[in-house]
CSV table of C-alpha atoms in Angstrom, one decimal:
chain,number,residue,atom,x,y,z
A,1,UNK,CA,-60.5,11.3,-6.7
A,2,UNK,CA,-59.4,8.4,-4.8
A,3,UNK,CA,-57.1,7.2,-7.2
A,4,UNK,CA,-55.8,10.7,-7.4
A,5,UNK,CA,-54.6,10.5,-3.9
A,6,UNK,CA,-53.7,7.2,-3.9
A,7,UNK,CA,-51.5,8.0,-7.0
A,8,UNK,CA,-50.0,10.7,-4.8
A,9,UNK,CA,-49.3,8.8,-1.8
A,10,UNK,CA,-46.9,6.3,-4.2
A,11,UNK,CA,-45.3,8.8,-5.8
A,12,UNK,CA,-44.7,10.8,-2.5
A,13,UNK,CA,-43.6,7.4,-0.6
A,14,UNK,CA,-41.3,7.0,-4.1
A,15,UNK,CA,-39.4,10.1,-3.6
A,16,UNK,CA,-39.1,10.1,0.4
A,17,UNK,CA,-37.4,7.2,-0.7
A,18,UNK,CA,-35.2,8.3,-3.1
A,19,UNK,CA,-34.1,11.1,-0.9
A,20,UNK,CA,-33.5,9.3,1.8
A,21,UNK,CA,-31.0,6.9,-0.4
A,22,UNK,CA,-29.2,9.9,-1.6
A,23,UNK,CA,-28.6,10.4,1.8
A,24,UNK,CA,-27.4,7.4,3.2
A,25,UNK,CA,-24.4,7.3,1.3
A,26,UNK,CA,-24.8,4.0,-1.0
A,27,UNK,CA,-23.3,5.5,-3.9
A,28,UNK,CA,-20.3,7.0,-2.4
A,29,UNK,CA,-19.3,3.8,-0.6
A,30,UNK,CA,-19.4,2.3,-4.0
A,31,UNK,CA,-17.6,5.1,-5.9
A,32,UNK,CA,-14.6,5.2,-2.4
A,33,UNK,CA,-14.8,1.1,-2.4
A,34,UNK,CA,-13.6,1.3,-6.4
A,35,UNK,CA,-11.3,4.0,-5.2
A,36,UNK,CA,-9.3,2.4,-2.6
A,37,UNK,CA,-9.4,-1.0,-4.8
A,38,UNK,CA,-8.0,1.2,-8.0
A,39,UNK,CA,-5.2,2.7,-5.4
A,40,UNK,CA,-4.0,-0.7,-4.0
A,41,UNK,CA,-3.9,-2.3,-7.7
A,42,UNK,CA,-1.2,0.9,-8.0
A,43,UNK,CA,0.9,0.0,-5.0
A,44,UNK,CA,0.7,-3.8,-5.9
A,45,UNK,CA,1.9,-3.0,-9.7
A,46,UNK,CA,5.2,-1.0,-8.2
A,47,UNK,CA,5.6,-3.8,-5.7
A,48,UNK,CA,5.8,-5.8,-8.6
A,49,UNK,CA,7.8,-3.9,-10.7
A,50,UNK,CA,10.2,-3.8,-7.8
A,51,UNK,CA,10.0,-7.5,-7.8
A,52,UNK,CA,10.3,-7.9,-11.4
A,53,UNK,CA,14.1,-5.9,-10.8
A,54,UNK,CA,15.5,-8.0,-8.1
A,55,UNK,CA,16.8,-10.7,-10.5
A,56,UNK,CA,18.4,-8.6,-13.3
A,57,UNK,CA,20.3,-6.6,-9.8
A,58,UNK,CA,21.3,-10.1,-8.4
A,59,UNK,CA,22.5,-11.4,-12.0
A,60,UNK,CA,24.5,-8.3,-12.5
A,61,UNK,CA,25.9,-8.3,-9.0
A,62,UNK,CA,26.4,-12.2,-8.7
A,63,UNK,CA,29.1,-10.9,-11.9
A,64,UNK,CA,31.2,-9.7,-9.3
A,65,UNK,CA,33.8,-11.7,-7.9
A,66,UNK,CA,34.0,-12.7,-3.9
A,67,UNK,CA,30.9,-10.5,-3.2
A,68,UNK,CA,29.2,-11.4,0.4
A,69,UNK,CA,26.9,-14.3,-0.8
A,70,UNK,CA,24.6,-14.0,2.7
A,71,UNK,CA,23.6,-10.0,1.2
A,72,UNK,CA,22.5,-11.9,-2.2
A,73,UNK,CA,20.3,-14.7,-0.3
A,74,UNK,CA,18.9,-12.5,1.5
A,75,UNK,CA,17.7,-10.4,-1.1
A,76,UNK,CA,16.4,-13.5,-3.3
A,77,UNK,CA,14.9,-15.1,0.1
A,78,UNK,CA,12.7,-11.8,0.7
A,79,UNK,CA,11.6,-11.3,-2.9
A,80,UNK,CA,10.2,-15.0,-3.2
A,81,UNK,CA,8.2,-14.5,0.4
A,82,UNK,CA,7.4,-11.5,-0.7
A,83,UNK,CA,5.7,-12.4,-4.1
A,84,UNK,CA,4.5,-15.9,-2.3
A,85,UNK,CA,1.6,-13.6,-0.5
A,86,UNK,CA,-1.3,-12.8,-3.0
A,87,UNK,CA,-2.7,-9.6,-1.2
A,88,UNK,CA,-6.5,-9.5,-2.9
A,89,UNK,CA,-8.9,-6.3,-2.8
A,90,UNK,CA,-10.7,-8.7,-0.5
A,91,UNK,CA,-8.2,-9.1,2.2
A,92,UNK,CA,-7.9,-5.3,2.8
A,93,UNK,CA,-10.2,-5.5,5.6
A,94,UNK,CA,-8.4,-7.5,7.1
A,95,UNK,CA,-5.4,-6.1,9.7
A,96,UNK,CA,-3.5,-8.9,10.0
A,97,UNK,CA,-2.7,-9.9,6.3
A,98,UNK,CA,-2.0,-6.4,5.8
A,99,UNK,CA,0.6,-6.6,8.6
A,100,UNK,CA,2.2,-9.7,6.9
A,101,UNK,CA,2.0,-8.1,3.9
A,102,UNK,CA,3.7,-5.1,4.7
A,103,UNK,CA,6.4,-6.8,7.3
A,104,UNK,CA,7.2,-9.5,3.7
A,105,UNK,CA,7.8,-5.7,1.9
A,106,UNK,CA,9.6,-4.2,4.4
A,107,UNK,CA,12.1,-7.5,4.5
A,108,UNK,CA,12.7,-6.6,1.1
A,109,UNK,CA,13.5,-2.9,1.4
A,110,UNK,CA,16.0,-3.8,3.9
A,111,UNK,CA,17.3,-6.3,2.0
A,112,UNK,CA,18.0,-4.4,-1.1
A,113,UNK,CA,19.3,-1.6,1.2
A,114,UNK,CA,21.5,-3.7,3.1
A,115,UNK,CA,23.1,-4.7,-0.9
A,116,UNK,CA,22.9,-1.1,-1.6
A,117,UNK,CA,25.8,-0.5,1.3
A,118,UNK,CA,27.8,-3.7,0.9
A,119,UNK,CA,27.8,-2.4,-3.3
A,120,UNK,CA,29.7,0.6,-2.2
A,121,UNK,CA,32.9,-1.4,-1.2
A,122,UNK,CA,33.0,-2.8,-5.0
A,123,UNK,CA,34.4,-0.2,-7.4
A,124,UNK,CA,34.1,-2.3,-10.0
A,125,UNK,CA,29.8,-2.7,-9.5
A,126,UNK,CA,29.8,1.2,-8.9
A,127,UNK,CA,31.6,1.6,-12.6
A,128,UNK,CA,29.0,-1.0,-14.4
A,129,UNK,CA,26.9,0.8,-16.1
A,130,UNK,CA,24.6,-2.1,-16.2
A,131,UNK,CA,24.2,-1.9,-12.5
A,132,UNK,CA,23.4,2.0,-12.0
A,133,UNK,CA,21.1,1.6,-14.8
A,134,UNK,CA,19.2,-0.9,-12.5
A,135,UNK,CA,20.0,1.2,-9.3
A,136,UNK,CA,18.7,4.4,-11.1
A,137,UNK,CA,15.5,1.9,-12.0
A,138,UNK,CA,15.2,1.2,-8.5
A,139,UNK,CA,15.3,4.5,-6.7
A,140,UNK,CA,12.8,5.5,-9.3
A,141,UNK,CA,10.5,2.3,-8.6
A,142,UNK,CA,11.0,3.2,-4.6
A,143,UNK,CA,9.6,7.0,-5.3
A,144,UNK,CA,6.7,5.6,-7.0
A,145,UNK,CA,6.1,2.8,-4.9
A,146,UNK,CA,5.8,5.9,-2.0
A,147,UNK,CA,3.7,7.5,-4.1
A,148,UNK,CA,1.6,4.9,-4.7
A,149,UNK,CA,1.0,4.2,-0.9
A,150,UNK,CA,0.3,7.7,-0.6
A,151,UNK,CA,-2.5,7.6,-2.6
A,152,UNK,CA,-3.7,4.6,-1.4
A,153,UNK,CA,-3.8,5.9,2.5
A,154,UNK,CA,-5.9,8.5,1.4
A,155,UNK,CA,-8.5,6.8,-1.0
A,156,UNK,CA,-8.5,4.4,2.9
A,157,UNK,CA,-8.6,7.5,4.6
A,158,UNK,CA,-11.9,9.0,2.7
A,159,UNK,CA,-13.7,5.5,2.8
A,160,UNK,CA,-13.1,5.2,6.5
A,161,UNK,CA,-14.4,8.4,7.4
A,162,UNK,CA,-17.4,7.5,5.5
A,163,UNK,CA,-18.0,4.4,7.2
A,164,UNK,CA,-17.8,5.8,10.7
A,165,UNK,CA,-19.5,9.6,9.8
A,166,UNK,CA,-23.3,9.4,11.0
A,167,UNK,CA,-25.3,8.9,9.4
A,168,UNK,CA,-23.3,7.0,6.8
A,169,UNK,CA,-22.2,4.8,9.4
A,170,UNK,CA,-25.8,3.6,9.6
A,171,UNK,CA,-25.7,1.8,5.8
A,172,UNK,CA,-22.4,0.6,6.6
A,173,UNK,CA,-23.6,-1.2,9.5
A,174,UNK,CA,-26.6,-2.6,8.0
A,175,UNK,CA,-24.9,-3.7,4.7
A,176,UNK,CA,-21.3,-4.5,6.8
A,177,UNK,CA,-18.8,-2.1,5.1
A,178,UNK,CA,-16.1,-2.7,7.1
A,179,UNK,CA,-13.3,0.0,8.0
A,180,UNK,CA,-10.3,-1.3,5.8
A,181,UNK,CA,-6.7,-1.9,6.7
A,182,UNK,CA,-4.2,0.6,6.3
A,183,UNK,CA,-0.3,1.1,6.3
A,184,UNK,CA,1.0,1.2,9.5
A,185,UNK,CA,4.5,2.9,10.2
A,186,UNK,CA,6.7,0.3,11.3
A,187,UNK,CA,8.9,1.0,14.1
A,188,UNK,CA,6.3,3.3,15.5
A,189,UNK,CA,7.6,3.2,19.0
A,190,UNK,CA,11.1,4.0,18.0
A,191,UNK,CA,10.1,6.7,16.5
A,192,UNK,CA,7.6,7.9,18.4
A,193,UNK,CA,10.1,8.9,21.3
A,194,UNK,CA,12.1,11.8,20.8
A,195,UNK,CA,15.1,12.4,20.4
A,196,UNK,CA,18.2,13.2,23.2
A,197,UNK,CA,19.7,16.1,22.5
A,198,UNK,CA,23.2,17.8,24.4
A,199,UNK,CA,24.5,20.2,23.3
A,200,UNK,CA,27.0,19.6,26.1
A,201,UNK,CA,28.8,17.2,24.5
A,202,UNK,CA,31.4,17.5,21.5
């Protein structure tokens, strides 16, 4: 009889705690960690692939006669920053690499838009069918590269809200998942004031 109830009391202390680890959200910070890691591999691969066009644009655009050398080195001098930061699953806790990674990024979208303009005063780059194979190549990369980001904010999104929702935020503390870095919109400030509008004048 007494190894009856003793057998009891184990297997009763064994599934209080089994339910309480089903509750405490162990699994799904694994399953939302893979997630988010899975999602930034994404927005790293178009970031590459971006990357991996910038030469074959700047060899086909170097082609051109008198075109404004200071656009081209630009261009180069923000990919190779750009791909000089090694932005690791590891680091995305981390705010402040995520700002440097983004601000390197963001020197290259201006960059290549800044070429974009100056392209337009070039008939002959418009006409090469070279180029607006690679410009086609890019716009397509920049959608997915969007895309991609998307995806990624909300894979963060759904992790962060497990990490501070009660009483998951209770395993996060005691095993230290941290919130992880997201995108921020740059030029928030900017944008975040409204717009003047008069209709007054013409």
């Amino acid at each position: 009889m007494r190894m009856s109830v003793r057998s009891f009391g184990v297997w009763a202390t064994a599934l209080l705690l089994l339910t309480g680890l089903s509750g405490c959200g162990y699994n799904d910070f694994q399953r939302l960690d893979e997630q988010s890691k899975s999602a930034w591999s994404e927005v790293l691969n178009q970031y590459q692939r971006r990357a991996d066009l910038i030469p074959n644009i700047v060899a086909t655009v170097k082609g051109e006669a008198n075109f404004e050398q200071e656009t081209l080195t630009r261009v180069i001098e923000a990919r190779s920053k750009a791909t000089s930061i090694q932005m690791t699953p590891e680091m995305l806790n981390d705010p402040a690499a995520m700002q440097q990674f983004q601000a390197a990024q963001g020197e290259i979208s201006s960059a290549l838009s800044r070429l974009m303009v100056v392209v337009e005063q070039y008939p002959n780059l418009r006409a090469n069918q070279g180029f607006s194979d690679l410009r086609v190549q890019l716009e397509g990369t920049e959608n997915r590269i969007t895309v991609a980001r998307n995806r990624y904010i909300e894979a963060i999104q759904a992790y962060n809200v497990l990490s501070r929702s009660f009483p998951t935020n209770l395993t996060a503390m005691v095993l230290g998942y941290q919130p992880k870095a997201n995108f921020q919109v740059q030029n928030e400030a900017a944008i975040s004031t409204p717009p003047t509008v008069d209709f007054n004048k013409q």
